[in-house]
CSV table of C-alpha atoms in Angstrom, one decimal:
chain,number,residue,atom,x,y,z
A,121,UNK,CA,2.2,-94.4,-29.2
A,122,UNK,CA,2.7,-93.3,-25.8
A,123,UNK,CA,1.3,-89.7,-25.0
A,124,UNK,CA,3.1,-87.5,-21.7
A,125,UNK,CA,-0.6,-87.3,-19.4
A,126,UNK,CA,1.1,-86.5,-16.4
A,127,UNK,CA,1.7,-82.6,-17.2
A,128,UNK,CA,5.0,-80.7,-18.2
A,129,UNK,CA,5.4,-77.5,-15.6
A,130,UNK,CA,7.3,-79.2,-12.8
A,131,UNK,CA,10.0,-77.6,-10.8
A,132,UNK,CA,13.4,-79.0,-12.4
A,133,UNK,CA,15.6,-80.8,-9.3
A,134,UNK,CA,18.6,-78.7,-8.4
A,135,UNK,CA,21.7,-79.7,-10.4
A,136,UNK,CA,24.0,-82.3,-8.5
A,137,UNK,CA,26.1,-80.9,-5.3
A,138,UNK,CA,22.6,-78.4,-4.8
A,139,UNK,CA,19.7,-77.6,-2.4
A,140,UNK,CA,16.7,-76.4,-3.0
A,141,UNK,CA,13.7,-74.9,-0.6
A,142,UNK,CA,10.7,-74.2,-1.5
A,143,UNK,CA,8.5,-71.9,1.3
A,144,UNK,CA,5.0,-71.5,0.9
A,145,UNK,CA,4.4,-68.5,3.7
A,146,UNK,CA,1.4,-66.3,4.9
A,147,UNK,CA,1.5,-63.0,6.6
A,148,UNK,CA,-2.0,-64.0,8.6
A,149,UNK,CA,-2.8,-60.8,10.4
A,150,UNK,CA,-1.6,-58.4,12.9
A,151,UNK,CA,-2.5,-57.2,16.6
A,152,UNK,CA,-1.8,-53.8,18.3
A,153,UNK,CA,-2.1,-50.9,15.1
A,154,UNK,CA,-4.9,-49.4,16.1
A,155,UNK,CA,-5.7,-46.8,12.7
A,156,UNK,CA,-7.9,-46.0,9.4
A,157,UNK,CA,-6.3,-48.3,7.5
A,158,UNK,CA,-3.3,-50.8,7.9
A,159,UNK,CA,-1.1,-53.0,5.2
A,160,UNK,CA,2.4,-54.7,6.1
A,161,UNK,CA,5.4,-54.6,4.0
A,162,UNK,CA,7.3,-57.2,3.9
A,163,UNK,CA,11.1,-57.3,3.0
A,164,UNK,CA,13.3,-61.2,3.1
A,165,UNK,CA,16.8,-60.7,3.6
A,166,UNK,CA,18.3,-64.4,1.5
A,167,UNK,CA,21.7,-65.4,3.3
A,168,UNK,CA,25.5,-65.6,1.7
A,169,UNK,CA,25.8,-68.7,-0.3
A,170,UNK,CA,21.5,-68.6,-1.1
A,171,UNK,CA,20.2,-66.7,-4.3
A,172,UNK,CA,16.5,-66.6,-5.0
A,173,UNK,CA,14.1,-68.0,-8.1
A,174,UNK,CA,13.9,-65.0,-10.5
A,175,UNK,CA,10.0,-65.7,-9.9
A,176,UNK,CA,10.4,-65.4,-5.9
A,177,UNK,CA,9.2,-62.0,-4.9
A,178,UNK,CA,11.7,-60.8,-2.1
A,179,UNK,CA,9.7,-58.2,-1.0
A,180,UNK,CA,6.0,-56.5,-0.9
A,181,UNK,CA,2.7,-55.2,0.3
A,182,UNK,CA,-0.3,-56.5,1.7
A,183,UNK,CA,-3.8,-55.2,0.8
A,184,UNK,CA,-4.9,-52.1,3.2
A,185,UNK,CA,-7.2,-53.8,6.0
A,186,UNK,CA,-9.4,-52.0,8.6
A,187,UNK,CA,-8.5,-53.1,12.2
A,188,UNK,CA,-11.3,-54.6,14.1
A,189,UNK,CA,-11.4,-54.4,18.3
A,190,UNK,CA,-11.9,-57.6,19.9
A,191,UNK,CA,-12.5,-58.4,23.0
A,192,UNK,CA,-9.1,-60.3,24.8
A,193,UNK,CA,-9.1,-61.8,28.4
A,194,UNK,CA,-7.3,-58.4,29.6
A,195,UNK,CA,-8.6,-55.9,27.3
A,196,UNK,CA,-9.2,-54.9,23.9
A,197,UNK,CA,-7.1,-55.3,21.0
A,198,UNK,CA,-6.7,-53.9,17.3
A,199,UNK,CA,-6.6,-57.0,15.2
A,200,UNK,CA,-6.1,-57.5,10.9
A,201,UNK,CA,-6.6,-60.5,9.7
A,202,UNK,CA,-4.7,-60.3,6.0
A,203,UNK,CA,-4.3,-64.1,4.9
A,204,UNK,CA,-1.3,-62.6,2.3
A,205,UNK,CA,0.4,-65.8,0.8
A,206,UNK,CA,3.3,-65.8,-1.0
A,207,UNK,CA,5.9,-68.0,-2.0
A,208,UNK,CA,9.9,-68.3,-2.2
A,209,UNK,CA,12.2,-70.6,-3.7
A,210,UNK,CA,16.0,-70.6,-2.6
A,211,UNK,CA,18.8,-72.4,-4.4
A,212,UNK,CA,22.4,-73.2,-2.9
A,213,UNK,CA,25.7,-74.4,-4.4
A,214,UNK,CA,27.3,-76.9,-2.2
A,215,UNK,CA,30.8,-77.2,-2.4
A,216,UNK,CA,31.7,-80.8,-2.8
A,217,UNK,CA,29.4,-83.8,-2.3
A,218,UNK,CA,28.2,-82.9,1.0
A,219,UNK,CA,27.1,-79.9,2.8
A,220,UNK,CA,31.1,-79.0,3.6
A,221,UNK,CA,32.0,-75.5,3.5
A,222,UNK,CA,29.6,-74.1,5.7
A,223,UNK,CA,26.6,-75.3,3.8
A,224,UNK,CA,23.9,-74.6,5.9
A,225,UNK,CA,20.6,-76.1,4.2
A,226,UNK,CA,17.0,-74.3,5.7
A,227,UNK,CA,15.7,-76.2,8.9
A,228,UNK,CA,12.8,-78.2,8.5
A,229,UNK,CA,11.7,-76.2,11.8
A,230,UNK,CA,7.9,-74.6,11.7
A,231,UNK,CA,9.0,-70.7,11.2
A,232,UNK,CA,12.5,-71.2,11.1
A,233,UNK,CA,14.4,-70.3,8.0
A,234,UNK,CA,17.9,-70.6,9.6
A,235,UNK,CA,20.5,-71.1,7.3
A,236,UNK,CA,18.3,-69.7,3.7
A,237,UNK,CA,16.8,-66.2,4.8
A,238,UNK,CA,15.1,-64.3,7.3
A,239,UNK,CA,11.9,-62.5,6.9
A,240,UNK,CA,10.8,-59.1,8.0
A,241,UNK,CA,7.7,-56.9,7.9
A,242,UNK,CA,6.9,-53.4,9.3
A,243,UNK,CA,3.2,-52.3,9.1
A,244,UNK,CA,2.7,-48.7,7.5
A,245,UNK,CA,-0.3,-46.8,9.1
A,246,UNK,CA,-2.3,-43.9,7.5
A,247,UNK,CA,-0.5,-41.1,8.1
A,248,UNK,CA,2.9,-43.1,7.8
A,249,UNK,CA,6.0,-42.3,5.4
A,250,UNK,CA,3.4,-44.0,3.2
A,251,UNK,CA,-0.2,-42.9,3.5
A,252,UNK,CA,-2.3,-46.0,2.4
A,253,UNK,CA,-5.6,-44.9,0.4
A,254,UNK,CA,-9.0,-45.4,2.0
């Protein structure tokens, strides 16, 4: 008798006539929030036609990080360095057999996520709308 060694937790295809994307992202660090304390929310705005994995977080917070100055060419500069991953994955009905319709699939572009989503983030400071704990 045969045994099933190769594991059972894989990502099911997307059902015929659909895309799927899978991003693995990083919010790596910031430069210029000079503060206490510093953490960057995120939000990721999915585009008409898209609809996120109930598992895909669409939004969220970074740990609070102390800025460090380092020395730049110029000057000095307030740096974070956060290494937040997180991960999204988008599905898409296509109409018909082929994209038609004005379906867009993600470009395979480093940082681009035209056609799926767009990400945003805005970095709270202490003393913010949201004071971050120290």
């Amino acid at each position: 008798a045969r045994k099933n060694l190769g594991g059972t937790e894989y990502t099911a295809p997307p059902p015929p006539g659909g895309l799927s994307a899978h991003y693995v992202c990083e919010l790596v660090g910031t430069e210029g929030f000079p503060g206490a304390a510093l953490a960057v929310q995120y939000f990721v705005h999915v585009n008409e036609g898209w609809a996120a994995s109930p598992e895909s977080l669409l939004h969220g917070m970074t740990q609070a990080c102390r800025p460090k100055w380092v020395e730049t060419d110029d000057a000095r500069a307030s740096v974070t360095h956060l290494g937040f991953p997180f991960e999204l994955e988008l599905q898409r009905r296509l109409s018909g057999a082929g994209a038609g319709a004005g379906g867009t699939a993600p470009s395979s572009r480093r940082g681009s996520t035209a056609g799926a989503g767009t990400a945003s983030a805005s970095a709270l400071r202490s003393g913010a709308s949201r004071p971050i704990p120290e």
